[in-house]
XYZ file of C-alpha atoms in Angstrom:
217
model
C -0.008 -0.014 0.029
C 2.801 2.373 0.917
C 5.372 0.798 -1.336
C 7.186 -0.989 1.483
C 8.828 -4.355 0.867
C 7.309 -6.855 3.246
C 10.254 -9.221 2.962
C 12.513 -7.478 5.583
C 9.676 -7.470 8.053
C 9.101 -11.185 7.427
C 12.815 -11.862 8.017
C 12.762 -9.844 11.214
C 9.735 -11.696 12.435
C 11.462 -15.009 11.789
C 14.538 -13.772 13.690
C 12.458 -12.649 16.650
C 10.811 -16.107 16.726
C 14.194 -17.774 16.670
C 15.349 -15.515 19.508
C 12.196 -16.324 21.441
C 12.556 -20.091 21.170
C 16.302 -19.982 21.728
C 16.021 -17.853 24.846
C 13.216 -19.660 26.561
C 14.394 -21.491 29.633
C 12.341 -23.177 32.367
C 13.263 -23.672 35.930
C 13.507 -27.301 37.011
C 11.907 -28.302 40.259
C 12.446 -31.760 41.786
C 12.260 -33.559 45.112
C 15.194 -35.106 46.931
C 15.161 -37.265 50.041
C 17.812 -37.269 52.734
C 21.103 -38.963 51.702
C 19.817 -39.372 48.120
C 21.602 -38.032 44.998
C 20.160 -36.677 41.755
C 22.260 -35.704 38.743
C 21.271 -33.450 35.818
C 23.297 -33.129 32.620
C 23.507 -30.381 30.045
C 25.232 -30.561 26.657
C 27.429 -27.481 26.402
C 29.877 -26.623 23.638
C 33.365 -25.243 24.188
C 33.784 -21.543 24.980
C 30.119 -21.166 25.899
C 29.060 -19.291 29.051
C 26.859 -21.148 31.499
C 25.196 -20.029 34.701
C 23.110 -21.890 37.289
C 21.055 -20.992 40.313
C 19.649 -23.407 42.883
C 17.708 -23.113 46.137
C 15.501 -25.106 48.503
C 11.810 -24.234 48.259
C 10.459 -22.953 51.543
C 6.868 -24.256 51.773
C 6.380 -22.312 55.094
C 7.073 -18.719 54.034
C 8.175 -16.538 56.881
C 9.704 -19.451 58.814
C 13.390 -20.406 58.524
C 14.294 -23.635 56.767
C 15.177 -26.529 59.126
C 18.813 -27.709 59.277
C 17.761 -30.979 57.619
C 17.037 -29.063 54.367
C 20.658 -28.842 53.288
C 22.437 -30.422 50.359
C 25.775 -30.629 48.491
C 26.267 -29.508 44.932
C 28.952 -30.486 42.490
C 29.363 -29.504 38.813
C 31.810 -31.462 36.664
C 32.926 -31.367 33.060
C 32.847 -34.326 30.620
C 36.441 -35.109 31.595
C 35.853 -34.878 35.374
C 37.076 -31.273 35.939
C 35.406 -29.796 39.026
C 33.848 -26.409 38.246
C 31.670 -25.870 41.314
C 31.534 -27.674 44.708
C 29.495 -26.629 47.765
C 28.619 -28.589 50.901
C 25.599 -28.281 53.243
C 23.973 -25.280 51.528
C 20.397 -24.259 51.032
C 20.949 -22.000 47.991
C 23.674 -20.849 45.659
C 24.771 -20.198 42.131
C 27.596 -20.807 39.728
C 28.932 -19.449 36.467
C 31.879 -20.404 34.290
C 33.156 -20.509 30.700
C 33.117 -24.062 29.397
C 36.569 -25.147 28.153
C 35.419 -28.553 26.924
C 32.512 -29.675 24.769
C 30.198 -32.375 26.029
C 27.794 -33.236 28.824
C 28.340 -31.230 32.020
C 26.786 -32.854 35.087
C 25.390 -31.162 38.234
C 24.803 -33.551 41.119
C 22.725 -32.720 44.213
C 23.186 -34.814 47.348
C 20.863 -34.196 50.299
C 22.437 -34.323 53.752
C 21.921 -37.428 55.806
C 19.186 -36.901 58.408
C 17.069 -39.121 60.686
C 14.159 -39.101 60.304
C 14.158 -38.766 56.540
C 13.303 -35.377 55.091
C 12.131 -34.530 51.586
C 13.624 -31.433 49.975
C 12.091 -29.546 47.064
C 14.809 -27.904 44.958
C 14.478 -25.211 42.280
C 17.264 -25.364 39.682
C 17.752 -22.974 36.800
C 20.535 -23.727 34.335
C 21.230 -21.537 31.308
C 23.993 -21.626 28.663
C 24.955 -19.756 25.558
C 22.936 -16.677 24.666
C 20.386 -17.383 27.400
C 23.191 -17.139 30.043
C 23.887 -13.460 29.348
C 22.471 -10.813 31.672
C 20.996 -8.549 28.986
C 19.534 -6.088 31.495
C 23.048 -5.418 32.901
C 24.444 -5.068 29.363
C 21.708 -2.515 28.537
C 22.448 -0.498 31.718
C 26.210 -0.500 31.151
C 25.985 0.314 27.459
C 23.004 2.767 27.805
C 21.361 1.239 24.762
C 17.671 1.452 23.864
C 15.248 -1.442 23.532
C 15.591 -1.798 19.758
C 19.383 -1.901 19.913
C 19.257 -4.408 22.721
C 16.966 -6.674 20.657
C 19.311 -6.366 17.692
C 22.225 -7.377 19.895
C 20.208 -10.400 21.051
C 19.419 -11.340 17.488
C 23.069 -10.993 16.523
C 24.229 -13.121 19.469
C 21.551 -15.725 18.716
C 22.474 -15.902 15.037
C 26.185 -16.275 15.966
C 25.342 -18.946 18.465
C 23.232 -20.833 15.921
C 26.028 -20.503 13.380
C 28.589 -21.938 15.833
C 26.205 -24.721 16.747
C 25.794 -25.616 13.067
C 29.577 -25.643 12.582
C 29.864 -27.850 15.673
C 27.217 -30.285 14.385
C 28.876 -30.346 10.971
C 32.231 -31.185 12.600
C 30.579 -33.948 14.664
C 28.919 -35.326 11.525
C 32.264 -35.388 9.700
C 33.835 -37.186 12.683
C 31.052 -39.750 12.679
C 31.369 -40.299 8.921
C 35.106 -40.839 9.296
C 34.434 -43.217 12.148
C 31.944 -45.135 10.046
C 34.368 -45.313 7.146
C 37.097 -46.621 9.445
C 34.682 -49.164 10.986
C 33.548 -50.393 7.522
C 37.200 -50.773 6.379
C 38.066 -52.762 9.500
C 34.947 -54.907 9.127
C 35.863 -55.652 5.466
C 39.370 -56.775 6.328
C 38.144 -58.730 9.323
C 35.581 -60.545 7.114
C 38.214 -61.172 4.458
C 40.708 -62.610 6.967
C 37.908 -64.685 8.544
C 37.080 -66.136 5.110
C 40.754 -66.947 4.454
C 41.047 -68.665 7.837
C 37.848 -70.679 7.268
C 39.008 -71.794 3.816
C 42.443 -72.663 5.197
C 40.974 -74.729 7.975
C 38.601 -76.492 5.576
C 41.537 -77.264 3.272
C 43.635 -78.659 6.161
C 40.714 -80.774 7.278
C 40.305 -82.239 3.745
C 44.036 -82.892 3.500
C 44.086 -84.571 6.897
C 41.094 -86.756 6.012
C 42.623 -87.705 2.641
C 45.962 -88.613 4.310
C 44.123 -90.645 6.966
C 42.095 -92.638 4.441
C 45.196 -93.234 2.279
C 47.088 -94.655 5.255
C 44.140 -96.916 6.044
C 44.072 -97.840 2.330
C 40.405 -96.942 2.134
C 40.915 -94.884 -1.025
């Protein structure tokens, strides 16, 4: 109507949707009994920022949590590197830059208590673009809402691009692994066939020699 090209608006809409779905994170709530352990894993790529926040849910607001509602937290990398370790806490948080790609594991262990107590724990774990504190960035940079959204879109697009490169690299590694496995299986099958034929030939030669000695043939 006004001579505007609707294509850029369509592209922006798609980018906003991508940002929306990439930035959505939900807090995990679970129950943990005394002396029990629960572990949660998150696949994080190298050089990605990750932050986590955990706390015991107080069902009796206004009253302090009992001493039985304490737990230990440990965050480890795929190769066993310890990034976060806290004992007998009721809340806390962690943040670090992942140096290795793979499954990072957070384990919660409730303190031993008699009688048994059941803890309800809230755990929020974010990584990548979602781990950035955009409100702090906006205050420090004194940027407006539109510029902040553009920064989010740029960071999300960069994160998606890095994720695609990472997946492409993993796919190439899997293809190379499959080729190596197929080559090994071919040579293993070929050698197995040679061994079977050799054993069959030796058996025939042995039987022929035996029958000739017995003068049966």
